[in-house]
Amino acid sequence: MPVPEVKDNFAGSVNRITLGATKDEGGTRSSIVTIGGAKNVVYGGCPEDAGETPVIAMDVLDSKPQDWPDALAEPYEDVLGSPADWAKKCVDEFGAELICIKFDAIHPDKGDKDADHAVKVTEEVLKAVGVPLVLWGCGNDEKDNQVMPKVSGAAKGEKCLIGTVQEDNYKSLTAIALADGHFLITAAPLDINIAKQVNILASDMGFLLERMVTFQSTGALGYGIEYAYSIQERQRLAALSGDKMMAMPVICDVGYESWRAKEAKAEDSPGWGAVTDRGPMWEAATATCLLQAGADIIRMRHPRAVAAVKKFIAEVWKNTG
Amino acid sequence: MALTGLDIFKLLPKTNCKKCGMPTCLAFAMALAQKKVKLDDCPDASDEARDKLAAAAAPPMRKVTFGSGENQVQIGQETVLFRHEEKFHSPTVIGATVSDKLTGDELRKRIEAVNALRFERVGTKIGVKAIAVVNDSGSADSFAAACEAAKTASSLALILVSDSPEAMAAGAAKVKDRIPLLASATPDTAEAMAKIAKDNGCPLVAGAESIKALADLTEKINRAGVEDIILNIEGPGLKNQLGKAAKMRTLALKKVFRPLGYPTISFVCDGDPDTQMVAAVSLICKYSGIVVVDTVEPWALLPMLTTVMNIFTDPQKPVQVEPKIYKIGEPDENSPVMFTTNFSLTYYTVESDVEASRIPSYILVVDTEGTSVLTAYSGDKLNEKTVADAMTKLGVEKLVKHRKLIIPGYVAVMSGKLEEATNWEVMVGPRECSMLPKFLQEVWN
């Protein structure tokens, strides 16, 4: 019996965007990163439909993390207090294609540091590494609105990815990201309708849809990953059906979420294997799982997890036809 | 292929006799196409109509079982490409290998290592469900001996892995009462392997490098009298496997292409445990009914098994935890009491953050029909009455000497009414539970 043809009639595709500005484009980046562009679901259609290779953004915190498990802190022991050295280590030793500065310490409950601190960290990291940057606020609306516009300004013209903006707090950061030539992360709490709404709101302010990246919120493996998974699949299908408001590439926060899981950090769990192995594997599994649902940028933390996921990406997205 | 209302209409008597309760045969046909009525409701339907409808109604992907008794496993019968469209039905069976090159103590230890790959997480038991005996030795005698050893030392479902019909026959003869899965028949060994499967009443894996060759092979095996077939794309590369698996699933479900209407198996036996774990996770998500790995490291298996658990949950049904009082650490009469909802995602997030605080606590789980704090509050499933009732019913008063209740920051607005309803002092917790450790450490100590 002849095997029938499978034809997909997708009208749309995921937007393709390029992060980072080199000297020629008025920035100082030595490398750039292009993401998105998928014209089918993951593993669907022909090889060229897969779009750009997904990338890993390695997290660098703006201050020494207080609550990292030993297994996670150990590879960074010598650099945790210096964001610039930390970023350099991620790029030089672990092959990070993007660095995500997470401004945890500006949060009122986690150090309450000011805009000067955040600007200094941004400038130092920009100097230390040549990869494009992701600039991620602390999650406290008031503080983010105070500090992140300054951060945006400090990286003006570098074509960073900055965020996040939410349904009820988007105006100030959207406006400044627009003025400084950055790309914007629109965030929603595992709710595809709110995700679309945020995109519409930012777009109404004149921010180009083609310069946005969506953050649907991430659940770790074992802690709600299936919600993020299905929302990402639905977003991809919406993009393919031609919905311009949902055609953004997707970013996931795998590092933070997976290291909160009990399985990743519980020291005393007989029969589960050594905690030094479990943590990185929990992070790698979370990232791999979300890649199956369509993820374009994955924020990660542990070098061993990064290595395992990079190996997977290289194998599965390689252009061998 | 599903029949349309008009297709069905052509098969009906077209008498408009109304015996089925519908005004016309056409109306009945339309209702039947939407599965609102059964063909049995039509007393005059011909045998031809019955046969055609039964064939059309057969599931696009066959259900296959192997193993015996309590440890029988079931795969297949999937209906969708994306879990949000309905749900994935048969959770991927994870198996681990045992080489027949091992003998004596080494063999026994390996089988025990596979048996031990069982875990309990969030109140559910998960584990490896199959043991795959691999004919690495090339010898039929060694294979038969290893199969027998696995049967004796393990109650898991058996998978017999050999390219040699001679070894397969020897192995199957030893363990056929356990209904093992035989892997694999190739285009070259199809007839011999199909005969072994048929004689022993076992399902058979069909292995080929291309989709076309695999479809031809299953038809051949089927003609030889074996109906329970499992597909295996052979050949190198994970990209190759994942791509072809997705295409086969589409052909089976969207085109109802019967030669590929079977579940699939993948063997992940190359590379270090990290590489195997990552490959296995991708294959679980994208369409493998069975994944066999070589590693027996618990830290590599736990994430795979959790992936199965998560991806195969029913997306239509909120996952709930039992509404009761959960003790975190060893709380006493002075420990904090807080409440949350019985939506499992909400509960486990709160649980992990309370654990992180290292302050022994009680978490009171209020039954909100599996909805999150904000959803439950707006749906009036979380209000001063439901909280007060849960406190009374679960006897919170007897647990602690104090009368202080920590409530989620998102429902701070219910503080006043809740104080009235319970006579407890309400303390408003953080909106995000990631702030709970800090809150508890500062406010409670």
mmCIF file of C-alpha atoms in Angstrom, chain A residues 70-226:
data_model
loop_
_atom_site.group_PDB
_atom_site.id
_atom_site.type_symbol
_atom_site.label_atom_id
_atom_site.label_comp_id
_atom_site.label_asym_id
_atom_site.label_seq_id
_atom_site.Cartn_x
_atom_site.Cartn_y
_atom_site.Cartn_z
ATOM 1 C CA ASP A 70 25.489 23.886 46.730
ATOM 2 C CA ALA A 71 25.331 21.783 43.576
ATOM 3 C CA LEU A 72 24.321 24.840 41.566
ATOM 4 C CA ALA A 73 26.646 27.361 43.215
ATOM 5 C CA GLU A 74 29.732 25.120 43.028
ATOM 6 C CA PRO A 75 30.641 25.648 39.325
ATOM 7 C CA TYR A 76 30.478 29.429 39.854
ATOM 8 C CA GLU A 77 32.137 29.592 43.272
ATOM 9 C CA ASP A 78 34.889 31.972 42.178
ATOM 10 C CA VAL A 79 32.644 34.401 40.258
ATOM 11 C CA LEU A 80 29.288 34.577 42.080
ATOM 12 C CA GLY A 81 30.077 38.031 43.502
ATOM 13 C CA SER A 82 31.095 39.531 40.159
ATOM 14 C CA PRO A 83 28.487 39.604 37.393
ATOM 15 C CA ALA A 84 31.133 40.492 34.779
ATOM 16 C CA ASP A 85 33.404 37.541 35.637
ATOM 17 C CA TRP A 86 30.367 35.312 35.943
ATOM 18 C CA ALA A 87 29.128 36.261 32.474
ATOM 19 C CA LYS A 88 32.603 35.807 31.020
ATOM 20 C CA LYS A 89 32.830 32.330 32.513
ATOM 21 C CA CYS A 90 29.452 31.376 31.009
ATOM 22 C CA VAL A 91 30.514 32.511 27.559
ATOM 23 C CA ASP A 92 34.162 31.357 27.557
ATOM 24 C CA GLU A 93 33.827 28.072 29.408
ATOM 25 C CA PHE A 94 30.230 26.966 28.968
ATOM 26 C CA GLY A 95 29.477 28.307 25.491
ATOM 27 C CA ALA A 96 26.568 30.624 26.385
ATOM 28 C CA GLU A 97 25.139 32.245 23.246
ATOM 29 C CA LEU A 98 23.252 34.823 25.287
ATOM 30 C CA ILE A 99 23.631 36.131 28.814
ATOM 31 C CA CYS A 100 20.533 36.922 30.841
ATOM 32 C CA ILE A 101 21.156 39.383 33.654
ATOM 33 C CA LYS A 102 18.521 38.716 36.280
ATOM 34 C CA PHE A 103 18.168 41.784 38.499
ATOM 35 C CA ASP A 104 17.132 39.935 41.643
ATOM 36 C CA ALA A 105 18.848 42.246 44.103
ATOM 37 C CA ILE A 106 16.782 45.300 43.157
ATOM 38 C CA HIS A 107 13.707 43.577 44.670
ATOM 39 C CA PRO A 108 12.651 45.306 47.910
ATOM 40 C CA ASP A 109 12.861 41.983 49.750
ATOM 41 C CA LYS A 110 16.090 40.762 48.205
ATOM 42 C CA GLY A 111 18.468 43.671 48.727
ATOM 43 C CA ASP A 112 16.501 46.658 47.453
ATOM 44 C CA LYS A 113 19.471 47.887 45.419
ATOM 45 C CA ASP A 114 19.066 51.022 43.353
ATOM 46 C CA ALA A 115 19.269 51.919 39.683
ATOM 47 C CA ASP A 116 22.942 52.927 39.962
ATOM 48 C CA HIS A 117 23.779 49.390 40.994
ATOM 49 C CA ALA A 118 21.779 47.900 38.102
ATOM 50 C CA VAL A 119 23.298 50.263 35.559
ATOM 51 C CA LYS A 120 26.805 49.478 36.788
ATOM 52 C CA VAL A 121 26.177 45.725 36.480
ATOM 53 C CA THR A 122 24.795 46.180 32.963
ATOM 54 C CA GLU A 123 27.786 48.231 31.847
ATOM 55 C CA GLU A 124 30.276 45.792 33.346
ATOM 56 C CA VAL A 125 28.662 42.775 31.699
ATOM 57 C CA LEU A 126 28.424 44.578 28.345
ATOM 58 C CA LYS A 127 32.164 45.186 28.583
ATOM 59 C CA ALA A 128 33.038 41.691 29.742
ATOM 60 C CA VAL A 129 31.234 39.692 27.038
ATOM 61 C CA GLY A 130 30.420 40.126 23.350
ATOM 62 C CA VAL A 131 27.204 38.074 23.206
ATOM 63 C CA PRO A 132 23.784 39.758 23.144
ATOM 64 C CA LEU A 133 22.085 40.330 26.492
ATOM 65 C CA VAL A 134 18.723 39.576 28.006
ATOM 66 C CA LEU A 135 17.818 42.053 30.782
ATOM 67 C CA TRP A 136 15.233 40.712 33.197
ATOM 68 C CA GLY A 137 13.606 42.662 36.044
ATOM 69 C CA CYS A 138 12.900 41.450 39.563
ATOM 70 C CA GLY A 139 9.125 41.038 39.330
ATOM 71 C CA ASN A 140 8.220 43.887 41.692
ATOM 72 C CA ASP A 141 6.293 46.326 39.501
ATOM 73 C CA GLU A 142 7.193 49.513 41.303
ATOM 74 C CA LYS A 143 10.883 48.715 41.560
ATOM 75 C CA ASP A 144 11.107 47.447 37.984
ATOM 76 C CA ASN A 145 9.524 50.661 36.733
ATOM 77 C CA GLN A 146 12.099 52.664 38.663
ATOM 78 C CA VAL A 147 15.170 50.668 37.678
ATOM 79 C CA MET A 148 14.637 48.889 34.350
ATOM 80 C CA PRO A 149 14.288 52.074 32.253
ATOM 81 C CA LYS A 150 17.766 53.064 33.491
ATOM 82 C CA VAL A 151 19.074 49.599 32.621
ATOM 83 C CA SER A 152 17.539 49.955 29.181
ATOM 84 C CA GLY A 153 19.297 53.271 28.720
ATOM 85 C CA ALA A 154 22.639 51.843 29.823
ATOM 86 C CA ALA A 155 22.410 49.283 27.016
ATOM 87 C CA LYS A 156 20.906 51.633 24.440
ATOM 88 C CA GLY A 157 21.483 50.538 20.852
ATOM 89 C CA GLU A 158 22.725 47.071 21.825
ATOM 90 C CA LYS A 159 19.476 45.383 20.678
ATOM 91 C CA CYS A 160 18.982 43.567 23.948
ATOM 92 C CA LEU A 161 15.910 41.595 24.932
ATOM 93 C CA ILE A 162 14.371 43.365 27.914
ATOM 94 C CA GLY A 163 11.474 42.512 30.182
ATOM 95 C CA THR A 164 9.127 41.647 31.373
ATOM 96 C CA VAL A 165 5.964 43.600 30.716
ATOM 97 C CA GLN A 166 2.621 42.338 31.999
ATOM 98 C CA GLU A 167 -1.022 43.049 31.387
ATOM 99 C CA ASP A 168 -1.218 45.463 34.329
ATOM 100 C CA ASN A 169 2.275 46.930 34.090
ATOM 101 C CA TYR A 170 3.619 47.479 30.617
ATOM 102 C CA LYS A 171 3.683 51.147 29.780
ATOM 103 C CA SER A 172 6.950 52.485 31.134
ATOM 104 C CA LEU A 173 9.180 49.630 30.038
ATOM 105 C CA THR A 174 7.512 49.316 26.623
ATOM 106 C CA ALA A 175 8.061 53.009 25.972
ATOM 107 C CA ILE A 176 11.703 53.020 27.003
ATOM 108 C CA ALA A 177 12.527 49.751 25.192
ATOM 109 C CA LEU A 178 11.064 51.302 22.061
ATOM 110 C CA ALA A 179 13.153 54.443 22.478
ATOM 111 C CA ASP A 180 16.357 52.502 23.174
ATOM 112 C CA GLY A 181 15.924 50.067 20.268
ATOM 113 C CA HIS A 182 15.533 46.891 22.310
ATOM 114 C CA PHE A 183 13.349 43.817 21.934
ATOM 115 C CA LEU A 184 10.601 43.280 24.491
ATOM 116 C CA ILE A 185 9.514 40.277 26.577
ATOM 117 C CA THR A 186 5.747 40.150 27.068
ATOM 118 C CA ALA A 187 4.751 37.942 30.003
ATOM 119 C CA ALA A 188 1.581 36.127 31.048
ATOM 120 C CA PRO A 189 0.821 33.815 33.969
ATOM 121 C CA LEU A 190 0.160 30.546 32.061
ATOM 122 C CA ASP A 191 -2.854 32.063 30.346
ATOM 123 C CA ILE A 192 -2.830 32.195 26.574
ATOM 124 C CA ASN A 193 -5.552 34.848 26.396
ATOM 125 C CA ILE A 194 -3.674 37.206 28.678
ATOM 126 C CA ALA A 195 -0.518 36.542 26.634
ATOM 127 C CA LYS A 196 -2.276 37.729 23.523
ATOM 128 C CA GLN A 197 -3.736 40.709 25.356
ATOM 129 C CA VAL A 198 -0.285 41.876 26.521
ATOM 130 C CA ASN A 199 0.990 41.672 22.945
ATOM 131 C CA ILE A 200 -1.941 43.773 21.779
ATOM 132 C CA LEU A 201 -1.383 46.361 24.527
ATOM 133 C CA ALA A 202 2.318 46.741 23.774
ATOM 134 C CA SER A 203 1.585 46.851 20.058
ATOM 135 C CA ASP A 204 -0.977 49.617 20.640
ATOM 136 C CA MET A 205 1.840 51.706 22.068
ATOM 137 C CA GLY A 206 3.655 51.439 18.766
ATOM 138 C CA PHE A 207 5.940 48.555 19.679
ATOM 139 C CA LEU A 208 6.394 46.292 16.652
ATOM 140 C CA LEU A 209 5.004 42.767 17.054
ATOM 141 C CA GLU A 210 8.079 41.582 15.168
ATOM 142 C CA ARG A 211 10.267 42.811 18.043
ATOM 143 C CA MET A 212 8.521 40.925 20.844
ATOM 144 C CA VAL A 213 9.281 37.616 22.514
ATOM 145 C CA THR A 214 6.636 35.851 24.606
ATOM 146 C CA PHE A 215 7.151 34.499 28.116
ATOM 147 C CA GLN A 216 4.182 32.288 28.994
ATOM 148 C CA SER A 217 5.625 31.485 32.453
ATOM 149 C CA THR A 218 7.435 28.243 33.017
ATOM 150 C CA GLY A 219 6.573 25.310 35.238
ATOM 151 C CA ALA A 220 9.380 22.929 36.134
ATOM 152 C CA LEU A 221 9.230 19.251 35.412
ATOM 153 C CA GLY A 222 6.912 17.809 38.046
ATOM 154 C CA TYR A 223 5.565 21.267 38.907
ATOM 155 C CA GLY A 224 3.165 22.203 36.180
ATOM 156 C CA ILE A 225 5.379 21.789 33.126
ATOM 157 C CA GLU A 226 2.400 20.333 31.271
#
